[in-house]
Coordinates of C-alpha atoms in Angstrom, one line a residue:
L1 CA 31.0 49.2 114.3
K2 CA 33.9 48.8 116.6
G3 CA 34.1 47.2 120.0
V4 CA 31.9 44.8 121.9
V5 CA 28.7 45.1 123.8
N6 CA 28.2 43.4 127.2
L7 CA 24.8 41.7 127.1
N8 CA 24.4 41.9 130.8
E9 CA 25.2 45.6 131.3
A10 CA 24.7 47.6 128.0
P11 CA 21.9 50.1 127.9
V12 CA 19.1 49.9 125.3
K13 CA 20.7 52.6 123.2
Q14 CA 24.0 50.7 122.9
L15 CA 22.3 47.4 122.2
A16 CA 20.2 49.1 119.4
L17 CA 23.5 49.8 117.5
L18 CA 23.9 46.2 116.7
P19 CA 23.0 45.2 113.1
G20 CA 19.4 43.8 113.0
I21 CA 18.7 44.9 116.6
G22 CA 16.4 47.9 116.9
A23 CA 15.0 49.6 119.9
K24 CA 12.3 47.0 120.4
K25 CA 14.6 44.0 120.4
A26 CA 17.1 45.9 122.5
A27 CA 14.3 46.5 125.1
R28 CA 13.5 42.7 125.0
I29 CA 17.1 41.9 125.7
V30 CA 17.1 44.2 128.8
T31 CA 13.8 42.7 130.0
Y32 CA 15.2 39.1 129.6
R33 CA 18.4 39.9 131.4
A34 CA 16.5 41.4 134.3
K35 CA 15.1 37.9 135.0
R36 CA 18.2 35.9 134.0
K37 CA 21.7 37.0 133.3
F38 CA 23.4 35.8 130.2
K39 CA 26.2 33.3 130.8
R40 CA 27.0 32.7 127.2
T41 CA 26.4 34.9 124.1
V42 CA 24.4 32.1 122.4
E43 CA 21.7 32.5 125.0
L44 CA 20.7 35.7 123.2
A45 CA 18.7 33.4 120.9
R46 CA 16.3 32.8 123.8
V47 CA 15.1 36.4 123.4
R48 CA 11.9 36.6 121.3
G49 CA 12.6 37.8 117.8
I50 CA 16.3 36.9 117.8
G51 CA 17.4 33.6 116.3
L52 CA 20.6 31.6 116.1
R53 CA 21.4 33.1 112.6
T54 CA 21.3 36.6 114.1
V55 CA 23.5 35.6 117.1
R56 CA 26.1 34.1 114.7
K57 CA 26.1 37.3 112.7
L58 CA 26.6 39.4 115.8
K59 CA 29.1 37.1 117.5
V60 CA 32.1 39.4 117.0
Y61 CA 30.2 42.2 118.8
L62 CA 28.9 40.3 121.9
C63 CA 30.3 39.5 125.3
V64 CA 28.8 38.6 128.7
Q65 CA 31.4 40.2 131.0
G66 CA 33.7 43.2 130.9
P67 CA 33.0 46.7 129.6
S68 CA 30.8 47.6 126.6
T69 CA 32.9 49.5 124.1
L70 CA 30.6 49.3 121.1
H71 CA 30.4 52.5 119.0
R72 CA 30.0 53.4 115.3
A73 CA 33.4 53.4 113.7
N74 CA 32.8 56.7 111.8
E75 CA 31.8 58.6 115.0
A76 CA 35.4 58.8 116.3
S77 CA 37.2 58.9 112.9
A78 CA 35.1 61.2 110.8
P79 CA 36.9 64.3 109.7
P80 CA 35.5 67.7 110.9
G81 CA 32.7 69.1 108.7
E82 CA 31.4 65.7 107.5

């Protein structure tokens, strides 16, 4: 993976790209942020099913402001035909 994901703006599909975060946890993140915006990335641990260990593992991919640029590294750099 390359880039970062804005916890306050990223769609479920982009959040689900994060390691250990599937569609269900991504949907929980979106539900949580509808009630309360994230001010710090560590607040992600308040979402059910996501602990501090997971947040630490994902730290390099998370932000709370700015654009979401997360994508799979091999999508843009894979040679044609692979």
